[in-house]
PDB file of C-alpha atoms and ligand atoms in Angstrom:
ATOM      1  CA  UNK F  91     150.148 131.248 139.520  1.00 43.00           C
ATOM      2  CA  UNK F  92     147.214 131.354 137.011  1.00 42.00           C
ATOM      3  CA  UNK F  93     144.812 128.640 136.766  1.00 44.00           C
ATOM      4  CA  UNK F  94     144.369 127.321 133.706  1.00 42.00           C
ATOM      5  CA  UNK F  95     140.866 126.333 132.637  1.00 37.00           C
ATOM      6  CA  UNK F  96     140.225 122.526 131.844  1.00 41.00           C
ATOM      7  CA  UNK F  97     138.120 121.006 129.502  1.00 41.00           C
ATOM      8  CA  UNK F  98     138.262 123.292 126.379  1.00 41.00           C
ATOM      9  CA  UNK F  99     138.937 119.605 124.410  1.00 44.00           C
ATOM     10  CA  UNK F 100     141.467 121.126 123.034  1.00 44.00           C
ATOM     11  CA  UNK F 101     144.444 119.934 124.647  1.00 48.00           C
ATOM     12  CA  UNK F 102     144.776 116.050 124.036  1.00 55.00           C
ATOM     13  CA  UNK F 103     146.330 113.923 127.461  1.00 57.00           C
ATOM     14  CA  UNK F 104     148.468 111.098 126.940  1.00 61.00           C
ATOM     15  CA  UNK F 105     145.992 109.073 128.471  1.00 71.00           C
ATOM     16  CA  UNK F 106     143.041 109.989 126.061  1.00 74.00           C
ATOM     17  CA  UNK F 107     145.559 108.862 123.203  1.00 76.00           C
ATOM     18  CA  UNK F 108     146.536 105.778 124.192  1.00 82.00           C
ATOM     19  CA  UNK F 109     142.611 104.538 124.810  1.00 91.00           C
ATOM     20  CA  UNK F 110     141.888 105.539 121.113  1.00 95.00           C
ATOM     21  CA  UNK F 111     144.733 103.761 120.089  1.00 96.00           C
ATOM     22  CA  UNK F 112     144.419 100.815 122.302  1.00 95.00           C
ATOM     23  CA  UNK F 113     140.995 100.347 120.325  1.00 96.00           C
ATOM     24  CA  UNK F 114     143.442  98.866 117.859  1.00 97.00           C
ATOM     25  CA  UNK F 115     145.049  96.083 119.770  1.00 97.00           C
ATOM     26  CA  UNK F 116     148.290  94.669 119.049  1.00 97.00           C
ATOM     27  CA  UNK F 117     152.144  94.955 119.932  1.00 96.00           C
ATOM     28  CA  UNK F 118     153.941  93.551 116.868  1.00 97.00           C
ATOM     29  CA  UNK F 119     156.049  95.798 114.577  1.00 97.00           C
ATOM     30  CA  UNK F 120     153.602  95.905 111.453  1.00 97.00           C
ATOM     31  CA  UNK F 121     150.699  97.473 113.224  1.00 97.00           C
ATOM     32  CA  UNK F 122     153.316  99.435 115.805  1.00 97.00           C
ATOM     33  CA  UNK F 123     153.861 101.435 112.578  1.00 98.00           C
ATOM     34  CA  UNK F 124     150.502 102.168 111.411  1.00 98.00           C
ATOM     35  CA  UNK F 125     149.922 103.373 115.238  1.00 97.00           C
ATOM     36  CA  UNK F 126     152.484 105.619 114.882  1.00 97.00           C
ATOM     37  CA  UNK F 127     151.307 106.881 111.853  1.00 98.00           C
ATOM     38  CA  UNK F 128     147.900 107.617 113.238  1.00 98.00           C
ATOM     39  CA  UNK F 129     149.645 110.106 115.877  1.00 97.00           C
ATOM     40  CA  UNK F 130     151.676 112.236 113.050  1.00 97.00           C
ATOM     41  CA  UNK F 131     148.763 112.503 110.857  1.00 98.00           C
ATOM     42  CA  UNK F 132     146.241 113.188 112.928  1.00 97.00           C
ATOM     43  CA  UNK F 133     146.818 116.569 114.037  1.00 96.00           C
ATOM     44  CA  UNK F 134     147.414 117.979 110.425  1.00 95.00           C
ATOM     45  CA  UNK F 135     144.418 118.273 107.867  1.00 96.00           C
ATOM     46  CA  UNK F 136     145.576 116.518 105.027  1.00 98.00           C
ATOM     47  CA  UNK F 137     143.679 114.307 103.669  1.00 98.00           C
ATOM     48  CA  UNK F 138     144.502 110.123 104.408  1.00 98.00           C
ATOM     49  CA  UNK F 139     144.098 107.041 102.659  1.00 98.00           C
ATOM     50  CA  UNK F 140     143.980 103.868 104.366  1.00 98.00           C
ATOM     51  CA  UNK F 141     144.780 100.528 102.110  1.00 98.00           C
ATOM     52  CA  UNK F 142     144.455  97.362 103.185  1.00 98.00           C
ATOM     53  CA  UNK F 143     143.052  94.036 102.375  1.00 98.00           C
ATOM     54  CA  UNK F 144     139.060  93.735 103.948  1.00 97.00           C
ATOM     55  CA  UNK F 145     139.146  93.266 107.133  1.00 98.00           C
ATOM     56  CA  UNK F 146     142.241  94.581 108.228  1.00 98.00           C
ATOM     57  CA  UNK F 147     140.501  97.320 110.108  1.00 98.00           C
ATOM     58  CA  UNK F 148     140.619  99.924 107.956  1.00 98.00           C
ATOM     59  CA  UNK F 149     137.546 101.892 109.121  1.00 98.00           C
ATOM     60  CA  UNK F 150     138.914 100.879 112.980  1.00 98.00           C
ATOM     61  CA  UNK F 151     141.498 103.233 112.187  1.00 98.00           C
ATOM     62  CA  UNK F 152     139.819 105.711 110.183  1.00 98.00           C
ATOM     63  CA  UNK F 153     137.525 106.017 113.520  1.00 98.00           C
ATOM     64  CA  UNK F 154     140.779 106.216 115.930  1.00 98.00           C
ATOM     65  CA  UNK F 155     142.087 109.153 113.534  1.00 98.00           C
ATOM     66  CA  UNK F 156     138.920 111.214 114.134  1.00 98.00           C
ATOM     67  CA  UNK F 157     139.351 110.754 117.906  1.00 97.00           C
ATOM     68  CA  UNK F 158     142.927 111.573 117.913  1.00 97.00           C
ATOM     69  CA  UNK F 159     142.084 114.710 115.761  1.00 97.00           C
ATOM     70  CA  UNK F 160     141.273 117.790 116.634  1.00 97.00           C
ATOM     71  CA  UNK F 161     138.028 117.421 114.947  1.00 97.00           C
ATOM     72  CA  UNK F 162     136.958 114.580 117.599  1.00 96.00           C
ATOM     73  CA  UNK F 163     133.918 116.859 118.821  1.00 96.00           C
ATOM     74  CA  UNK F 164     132.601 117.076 115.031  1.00 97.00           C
ATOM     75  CA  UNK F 165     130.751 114.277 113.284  1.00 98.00           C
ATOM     76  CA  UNK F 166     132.589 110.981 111.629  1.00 98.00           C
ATOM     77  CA  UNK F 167     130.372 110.648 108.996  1.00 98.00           C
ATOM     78  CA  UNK F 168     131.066 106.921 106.995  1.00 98.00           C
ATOM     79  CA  UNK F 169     129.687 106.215 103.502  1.00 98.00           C
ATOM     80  CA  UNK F 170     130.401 102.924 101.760  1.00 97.00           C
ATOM     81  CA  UNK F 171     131.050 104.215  98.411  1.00 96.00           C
ATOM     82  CA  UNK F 172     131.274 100.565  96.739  1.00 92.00           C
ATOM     83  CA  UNK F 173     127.608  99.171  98.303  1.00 92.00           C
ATOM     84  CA  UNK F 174     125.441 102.288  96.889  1.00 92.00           C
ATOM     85  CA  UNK F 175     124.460 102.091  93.564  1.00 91.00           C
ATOM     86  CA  UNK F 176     125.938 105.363  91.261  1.00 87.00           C
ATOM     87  CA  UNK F 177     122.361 106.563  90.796  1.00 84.00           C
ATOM     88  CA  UNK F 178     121.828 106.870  94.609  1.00 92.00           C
ATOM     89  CA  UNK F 179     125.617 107.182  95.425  1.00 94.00           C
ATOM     90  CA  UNK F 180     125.541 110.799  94.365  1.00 94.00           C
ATOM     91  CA  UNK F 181     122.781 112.401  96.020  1.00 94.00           C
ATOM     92  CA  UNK F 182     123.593 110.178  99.211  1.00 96.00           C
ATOM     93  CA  UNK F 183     127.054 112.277  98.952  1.00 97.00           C
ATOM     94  CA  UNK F 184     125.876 115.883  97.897  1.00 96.00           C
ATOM     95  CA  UNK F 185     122.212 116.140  98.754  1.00 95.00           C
ATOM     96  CA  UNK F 186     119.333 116.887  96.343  1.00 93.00           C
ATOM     97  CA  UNK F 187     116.652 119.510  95.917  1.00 92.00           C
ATOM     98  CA  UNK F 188     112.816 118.810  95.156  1.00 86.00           C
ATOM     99  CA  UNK F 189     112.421 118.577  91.822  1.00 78.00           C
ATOM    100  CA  UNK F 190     116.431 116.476  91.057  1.00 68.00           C
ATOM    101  CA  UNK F 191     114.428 114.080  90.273  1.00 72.00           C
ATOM    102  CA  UNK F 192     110.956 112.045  90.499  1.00 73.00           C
ATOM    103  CA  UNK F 193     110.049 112.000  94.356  1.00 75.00           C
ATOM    104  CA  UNK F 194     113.151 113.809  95.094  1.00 73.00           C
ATOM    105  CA  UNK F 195     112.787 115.702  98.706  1.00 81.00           C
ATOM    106  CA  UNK F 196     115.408 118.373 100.178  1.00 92.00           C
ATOM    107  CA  UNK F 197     118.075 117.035 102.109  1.00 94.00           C
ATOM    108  CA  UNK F 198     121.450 117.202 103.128  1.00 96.00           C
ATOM    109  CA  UNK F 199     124.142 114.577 101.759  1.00 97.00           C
ATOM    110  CA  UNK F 200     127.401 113.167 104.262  1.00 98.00           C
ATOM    111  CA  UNK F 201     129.430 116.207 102.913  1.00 98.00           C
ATOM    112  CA  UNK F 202     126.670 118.581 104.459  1.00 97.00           C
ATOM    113  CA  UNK F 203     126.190 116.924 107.461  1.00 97.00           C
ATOM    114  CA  UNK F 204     129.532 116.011 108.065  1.00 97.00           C
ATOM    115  CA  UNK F 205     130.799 119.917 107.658  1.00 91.00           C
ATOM    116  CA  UNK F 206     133.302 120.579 110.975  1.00 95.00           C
ATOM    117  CA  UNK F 207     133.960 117.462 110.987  1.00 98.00           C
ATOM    118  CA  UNK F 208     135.355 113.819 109.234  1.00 98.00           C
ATOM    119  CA  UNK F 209     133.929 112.186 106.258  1.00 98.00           C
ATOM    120  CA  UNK F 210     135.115 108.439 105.483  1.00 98.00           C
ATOM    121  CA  UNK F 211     134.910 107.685 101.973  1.00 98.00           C
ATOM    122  CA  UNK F 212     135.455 103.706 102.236  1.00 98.00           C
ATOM    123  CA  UNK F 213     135.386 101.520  99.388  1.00 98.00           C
ATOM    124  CA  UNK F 214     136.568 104.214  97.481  1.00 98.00           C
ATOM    125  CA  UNK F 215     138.335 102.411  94.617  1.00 97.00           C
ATOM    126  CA  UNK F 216     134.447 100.869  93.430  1.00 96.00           C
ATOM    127  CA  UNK F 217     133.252 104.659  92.150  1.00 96.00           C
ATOM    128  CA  UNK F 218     132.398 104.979  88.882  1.00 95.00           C
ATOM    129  CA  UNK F 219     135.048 107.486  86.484  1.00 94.00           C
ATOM    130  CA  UNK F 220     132.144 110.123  86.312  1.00 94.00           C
ATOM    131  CA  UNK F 221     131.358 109.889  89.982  1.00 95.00           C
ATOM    132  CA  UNK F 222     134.813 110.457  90.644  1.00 97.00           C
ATOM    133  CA  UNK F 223     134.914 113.484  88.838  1.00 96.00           C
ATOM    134  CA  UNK F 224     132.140 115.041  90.632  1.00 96.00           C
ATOM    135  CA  UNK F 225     133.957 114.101  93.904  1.00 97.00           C
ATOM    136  CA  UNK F 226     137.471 115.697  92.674  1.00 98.00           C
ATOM    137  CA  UNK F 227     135.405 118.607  92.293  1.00 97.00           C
ATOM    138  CA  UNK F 228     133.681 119.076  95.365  1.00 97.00           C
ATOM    139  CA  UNK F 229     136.916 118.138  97.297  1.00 97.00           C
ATOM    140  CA  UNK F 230     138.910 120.853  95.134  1.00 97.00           C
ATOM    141  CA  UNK F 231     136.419 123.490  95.241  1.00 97.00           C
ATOM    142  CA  UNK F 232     135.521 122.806  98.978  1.00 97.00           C
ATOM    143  CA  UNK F 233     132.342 123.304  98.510  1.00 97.00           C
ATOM    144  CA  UNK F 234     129.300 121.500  97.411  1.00 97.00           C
ATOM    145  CA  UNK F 235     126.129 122.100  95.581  1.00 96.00           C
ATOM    146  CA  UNK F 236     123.231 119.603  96.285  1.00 95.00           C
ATOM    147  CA  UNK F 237     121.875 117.495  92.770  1.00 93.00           C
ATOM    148  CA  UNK F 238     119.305 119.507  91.456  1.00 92.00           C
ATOM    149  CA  UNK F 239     119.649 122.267  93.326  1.00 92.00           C
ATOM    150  CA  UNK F 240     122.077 125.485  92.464  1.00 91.00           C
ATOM    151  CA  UNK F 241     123.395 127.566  95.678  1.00 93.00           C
ATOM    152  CA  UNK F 242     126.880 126.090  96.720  1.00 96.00           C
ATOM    153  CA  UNK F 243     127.822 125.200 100.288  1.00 96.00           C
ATOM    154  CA  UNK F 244     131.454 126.284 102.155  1.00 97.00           C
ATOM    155  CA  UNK F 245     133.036 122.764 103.137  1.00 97.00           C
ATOM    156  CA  UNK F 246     134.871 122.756 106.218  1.00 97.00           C
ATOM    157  CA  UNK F 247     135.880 118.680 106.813  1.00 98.00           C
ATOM    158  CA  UNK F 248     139.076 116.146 106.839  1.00 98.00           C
ATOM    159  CA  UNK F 249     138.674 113.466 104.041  1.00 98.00           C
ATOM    160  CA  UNK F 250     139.807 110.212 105.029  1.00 98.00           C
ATOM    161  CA  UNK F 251     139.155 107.738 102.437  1.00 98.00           C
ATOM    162  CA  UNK F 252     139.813 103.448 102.315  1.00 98.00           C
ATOM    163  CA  UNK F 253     140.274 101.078  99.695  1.00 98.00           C
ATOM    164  CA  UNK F 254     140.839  97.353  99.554  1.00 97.00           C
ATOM    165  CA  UNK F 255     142.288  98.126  95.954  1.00 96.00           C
ATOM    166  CA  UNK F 256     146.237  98.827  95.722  1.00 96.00           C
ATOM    167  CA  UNK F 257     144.496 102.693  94.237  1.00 97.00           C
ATOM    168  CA  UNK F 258     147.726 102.769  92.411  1.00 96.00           C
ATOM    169  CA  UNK F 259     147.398  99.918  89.953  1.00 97.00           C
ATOM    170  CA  UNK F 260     144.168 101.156  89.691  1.00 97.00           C
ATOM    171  CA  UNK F 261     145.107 104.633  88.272  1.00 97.00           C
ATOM    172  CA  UNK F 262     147.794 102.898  86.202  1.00 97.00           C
ATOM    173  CA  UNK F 263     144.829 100.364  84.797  1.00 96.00           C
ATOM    174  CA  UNK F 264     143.167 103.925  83.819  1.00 96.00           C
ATOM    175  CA  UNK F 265     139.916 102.570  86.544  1.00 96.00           C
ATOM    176  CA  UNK F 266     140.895 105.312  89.031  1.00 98.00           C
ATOM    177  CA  UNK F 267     141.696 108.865  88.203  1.00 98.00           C
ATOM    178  CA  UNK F 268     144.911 110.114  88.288  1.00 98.00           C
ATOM    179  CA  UNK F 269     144.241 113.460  89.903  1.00 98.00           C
ATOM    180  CA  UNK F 270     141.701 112.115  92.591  1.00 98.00           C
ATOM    181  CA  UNK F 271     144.520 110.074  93.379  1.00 98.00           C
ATOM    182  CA  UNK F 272     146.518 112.605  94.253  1.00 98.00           C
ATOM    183  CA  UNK F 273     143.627 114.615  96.448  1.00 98.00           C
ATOM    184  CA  UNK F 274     143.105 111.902  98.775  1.00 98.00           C
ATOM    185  CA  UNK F 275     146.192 110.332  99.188  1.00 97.00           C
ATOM    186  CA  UNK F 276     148.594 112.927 100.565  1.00 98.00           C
ATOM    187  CA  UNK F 277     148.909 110.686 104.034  1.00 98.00           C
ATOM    188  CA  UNK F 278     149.073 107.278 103.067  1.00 98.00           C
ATOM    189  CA  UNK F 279     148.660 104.435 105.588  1.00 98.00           C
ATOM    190  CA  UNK F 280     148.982 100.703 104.250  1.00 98.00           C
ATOM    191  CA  UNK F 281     147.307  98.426 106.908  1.00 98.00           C
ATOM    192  CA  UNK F 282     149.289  94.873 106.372  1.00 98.00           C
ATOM    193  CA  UNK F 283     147.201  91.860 106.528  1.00 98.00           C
ATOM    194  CA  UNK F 284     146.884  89.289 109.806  1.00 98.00           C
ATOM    195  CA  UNK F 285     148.838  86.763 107.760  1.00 98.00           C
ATOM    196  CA  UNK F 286     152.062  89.156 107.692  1.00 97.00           C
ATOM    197  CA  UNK F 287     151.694  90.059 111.807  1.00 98.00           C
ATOM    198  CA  UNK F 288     150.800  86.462 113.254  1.00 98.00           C
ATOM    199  CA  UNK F 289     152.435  87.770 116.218  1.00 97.00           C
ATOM    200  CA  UNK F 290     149.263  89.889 117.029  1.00 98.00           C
ATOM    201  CA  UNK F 291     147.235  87.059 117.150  1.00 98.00           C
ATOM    202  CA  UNK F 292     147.396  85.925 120.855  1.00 98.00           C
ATOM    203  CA  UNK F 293     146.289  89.250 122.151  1.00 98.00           C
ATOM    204  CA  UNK F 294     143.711  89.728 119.418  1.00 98.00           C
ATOM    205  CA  UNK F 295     142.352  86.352 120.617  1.00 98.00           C
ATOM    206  CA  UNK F 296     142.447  87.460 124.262  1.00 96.00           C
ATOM    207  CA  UNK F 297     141.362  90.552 123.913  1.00 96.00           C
ATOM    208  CA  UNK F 298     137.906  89.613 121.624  1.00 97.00           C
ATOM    209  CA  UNK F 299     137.599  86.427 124.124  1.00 97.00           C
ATOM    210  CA  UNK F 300     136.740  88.333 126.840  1.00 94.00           C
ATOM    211  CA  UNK F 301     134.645  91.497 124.654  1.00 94.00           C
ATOM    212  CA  UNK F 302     132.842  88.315 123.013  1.00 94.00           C
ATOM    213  CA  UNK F 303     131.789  86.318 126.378  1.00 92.00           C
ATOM    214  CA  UNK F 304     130.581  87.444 129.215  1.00 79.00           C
ATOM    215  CA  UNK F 305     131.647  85.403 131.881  1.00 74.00           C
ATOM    216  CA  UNK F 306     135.096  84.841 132.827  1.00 81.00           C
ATOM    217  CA  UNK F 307     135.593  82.154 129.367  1.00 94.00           C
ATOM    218  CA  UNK F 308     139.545  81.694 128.411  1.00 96.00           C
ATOM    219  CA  UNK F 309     140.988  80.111 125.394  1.00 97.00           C
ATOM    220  CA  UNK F 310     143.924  77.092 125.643  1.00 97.00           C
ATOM    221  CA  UNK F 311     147.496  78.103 124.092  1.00 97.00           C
ATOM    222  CA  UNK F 312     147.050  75.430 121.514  1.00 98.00           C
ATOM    223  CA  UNK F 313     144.010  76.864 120.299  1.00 98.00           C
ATOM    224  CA  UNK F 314     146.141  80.231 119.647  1.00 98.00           C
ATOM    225  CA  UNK F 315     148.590  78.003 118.525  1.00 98.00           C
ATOM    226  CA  UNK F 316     145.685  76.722 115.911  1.00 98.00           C
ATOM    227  CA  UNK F 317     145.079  80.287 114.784  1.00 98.00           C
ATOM    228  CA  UNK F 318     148.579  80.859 114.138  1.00 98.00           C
ATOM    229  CA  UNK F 319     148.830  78.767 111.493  1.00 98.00           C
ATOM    230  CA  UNK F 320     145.807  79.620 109.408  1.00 98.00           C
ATOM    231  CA  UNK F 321     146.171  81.871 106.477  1.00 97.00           C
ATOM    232  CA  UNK F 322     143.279  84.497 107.313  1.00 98.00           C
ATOM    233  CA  UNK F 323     142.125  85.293 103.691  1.00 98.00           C
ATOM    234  CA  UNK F 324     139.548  87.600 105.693  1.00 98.00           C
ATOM    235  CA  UNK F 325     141.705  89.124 108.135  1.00 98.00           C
ATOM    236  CA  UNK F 326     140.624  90.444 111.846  1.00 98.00           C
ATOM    237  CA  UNK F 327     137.090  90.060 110.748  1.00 98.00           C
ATOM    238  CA  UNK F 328     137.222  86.215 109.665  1.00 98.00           C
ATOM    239  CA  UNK F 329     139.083  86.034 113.625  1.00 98.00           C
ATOM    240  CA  UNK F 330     136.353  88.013 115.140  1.00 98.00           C
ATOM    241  CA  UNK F 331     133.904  85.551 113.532  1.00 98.00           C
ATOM    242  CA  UNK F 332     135.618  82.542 114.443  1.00 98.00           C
ATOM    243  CA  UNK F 333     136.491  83.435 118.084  1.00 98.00           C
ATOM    244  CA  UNK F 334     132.290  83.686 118.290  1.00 97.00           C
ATOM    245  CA  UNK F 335     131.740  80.165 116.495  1.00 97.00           C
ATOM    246  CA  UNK F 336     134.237  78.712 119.206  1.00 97.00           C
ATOM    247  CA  UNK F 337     132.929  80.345 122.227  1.00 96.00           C
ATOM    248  CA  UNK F 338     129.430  79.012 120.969  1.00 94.00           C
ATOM    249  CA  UNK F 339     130.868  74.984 120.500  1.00 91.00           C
ATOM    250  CA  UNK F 340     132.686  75.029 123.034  1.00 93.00           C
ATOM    251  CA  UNK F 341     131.911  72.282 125.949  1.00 88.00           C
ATOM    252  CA  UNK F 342     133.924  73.864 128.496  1.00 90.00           C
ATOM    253  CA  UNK F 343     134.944  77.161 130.133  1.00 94.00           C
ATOM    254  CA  UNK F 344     137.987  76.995 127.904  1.00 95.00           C
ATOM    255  CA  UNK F 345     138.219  77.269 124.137  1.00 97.00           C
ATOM    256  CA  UNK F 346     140.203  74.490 122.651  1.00 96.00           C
ATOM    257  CA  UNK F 347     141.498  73.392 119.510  1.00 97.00           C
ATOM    258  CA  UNK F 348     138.472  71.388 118.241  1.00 96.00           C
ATOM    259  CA  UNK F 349     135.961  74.532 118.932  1.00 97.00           C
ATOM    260  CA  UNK F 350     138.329  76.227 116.152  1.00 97.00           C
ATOM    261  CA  UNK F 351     135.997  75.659 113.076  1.00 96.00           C
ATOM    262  CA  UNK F 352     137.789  78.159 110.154  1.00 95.00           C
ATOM    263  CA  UNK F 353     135.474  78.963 106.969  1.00 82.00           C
TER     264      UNK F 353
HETATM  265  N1  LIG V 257     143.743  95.747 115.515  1.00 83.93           N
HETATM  266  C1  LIG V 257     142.465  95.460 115.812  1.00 83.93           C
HETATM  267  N2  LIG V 257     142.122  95.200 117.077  1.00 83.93           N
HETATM  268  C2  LIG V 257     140.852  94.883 117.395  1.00 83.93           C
HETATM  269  N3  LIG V 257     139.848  94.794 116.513  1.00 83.93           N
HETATM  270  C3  LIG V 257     140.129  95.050 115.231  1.00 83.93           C
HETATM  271  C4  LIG V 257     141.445  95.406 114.806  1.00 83.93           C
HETATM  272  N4  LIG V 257     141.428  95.612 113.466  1.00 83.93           N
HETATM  273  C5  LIG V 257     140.163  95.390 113.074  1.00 83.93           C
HETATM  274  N5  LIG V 257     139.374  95.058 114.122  1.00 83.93           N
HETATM  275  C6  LIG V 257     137.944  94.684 114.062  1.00 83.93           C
HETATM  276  O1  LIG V 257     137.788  93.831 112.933  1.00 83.93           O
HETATM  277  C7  LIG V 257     136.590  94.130 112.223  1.00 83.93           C
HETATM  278  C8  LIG V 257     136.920  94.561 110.810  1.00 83.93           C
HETATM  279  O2  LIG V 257     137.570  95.828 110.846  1.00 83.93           O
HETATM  280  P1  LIG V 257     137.230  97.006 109.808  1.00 83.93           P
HETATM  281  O3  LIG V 257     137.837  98.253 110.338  1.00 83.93           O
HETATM  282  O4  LIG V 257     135.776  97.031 109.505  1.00 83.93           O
HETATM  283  O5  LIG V 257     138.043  96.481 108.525  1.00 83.93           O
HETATM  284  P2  LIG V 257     138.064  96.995 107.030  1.00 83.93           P
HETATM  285  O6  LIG V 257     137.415  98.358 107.025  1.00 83.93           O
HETATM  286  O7  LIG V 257     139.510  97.059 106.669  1.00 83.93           O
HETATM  287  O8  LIG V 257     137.329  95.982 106.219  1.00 83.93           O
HETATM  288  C9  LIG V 257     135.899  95.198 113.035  1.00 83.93           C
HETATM  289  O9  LIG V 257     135.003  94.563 113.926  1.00 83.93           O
HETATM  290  C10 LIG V 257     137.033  95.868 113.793  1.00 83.93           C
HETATM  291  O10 LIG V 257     136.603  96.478 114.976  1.00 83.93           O
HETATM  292 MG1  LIG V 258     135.568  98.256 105.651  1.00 83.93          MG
END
């Protein structure tokens, strides 16, 4: 009987997958299928878009993909395409040389220091048409060339990319081009909003009740009951934030309804 060796990192337990999984809690149907989703992409390549209102927990996921791939050991490398202005946006994303521009210095952008690994383009939808151009062509030539400067670099990375914009009436609209579209979308994943799985919500509350406090602090079933019925305009987030308010007004050991301020 050989022996085989362990921890090449290669082969992925059961176990290790269901704690980067678990990181997205919840039981109901809705979010059952964007979990199993996350398992058949994330051993292929291809590149994945996550959509999804803000908040949902898109870059939650995008993070869970990376561990469940097998570039887990590389970098995850996140840039928030819509909060960068287009005049930084691009040298944040390729690099620059001295001399790109006043002050410029030499360094890498996220494609250069993500290479092995996973870049997350989030926000996507907010680039600018030209800026999208330049992406398409990095991601179709696979290899960049920092602003300024004029050697190319080999790419070797997974693009996952997010968007609180339905991308598709975008490109439709003529805001988002047609064939970037197509690059980054090959695995789609549409994370549903917290209005459309209220049957998440219990666990969600248990589960950030006890990451939130730390002493043994509980919340009342009336209070879920409470959560239940609000709308959530800003999804997991907005609960996250409101869970803390409570556990902060609240009198007693338990959270109850009255410690449930909503926005
Ligand atoms: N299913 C979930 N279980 C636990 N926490 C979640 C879940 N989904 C989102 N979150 C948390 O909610 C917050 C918002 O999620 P995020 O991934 O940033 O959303 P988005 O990128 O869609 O705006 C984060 O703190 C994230 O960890
Ligand atoms: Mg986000």
């Amino acid at each position: 009987m050989a022996l085989q060796g362990t921890g090449s990192g290669s082969d992925f337990t059961a176990t290790g997958e269901d704690q980067a999984l678990d990181l997205m809690v919840g039981r109901g149907k809705a979010i059952g299928l964007v979990k199993d989703l996350l398992r058949r992409y994330a051993p292929a390549d291809s590149p994945v878009l996550f959509q999804g209102e803000s908040g949902t927990g898109k870059e939650l996921a995008a993070q869970i993909l990376h561990k469940l791939s097998p570039r887990r050991s590389a970098p995850f490398i996140a840039i928030n395409c819509g909060a960068i202005p287009e005049s930084i946006l691009e040298t944040e994303l390729f690099g620059s040389e001295r001399g790109a521009y006043t002050d410029a210095v030499s360094r890498p952008g996220c494609f250069e220091r993500t290479n092995g690994g996973v870049i997350f383009l989030d926000e996507i939808g907010e680039m600018s048409y030209s800026s999208q151009a330049k992406l398409l062509r990095v991601l179709e030539a696979k290899e960049v060339t920092r602003v300024g400067g004029s050697g190319t670099i080999p790419l070797n990375l997974r693009v996952i990319s997010a968007s609180n914009r339905d991308l598709k009436e975008e490109k439709k609209a003529g805001r988002f081009r047609e064939d970037l579209f197509y690059r980054i979308s090959v695995l789609p994943v549409k994370i549903p909003p917290l209005r459309e799985r209220l049957e998440d919500i219990p666990l969600l509350a248990y589960s950030m009740v006890g990451s939130l406090s730390d002493d043994s602090r509980q919340i009342s079933m009336e209070s879920v009951e409470k959560l239940k019925a609000h709308g959530w305009p800003g999804n997991i987030r907005e609960l996250r934030n409101v869970i803390e308010r409570a556990l902060l007004f609240s009198k007693c050991r338990i959270i109850q309804p009255g410690d449930i301020i909503f926005e």
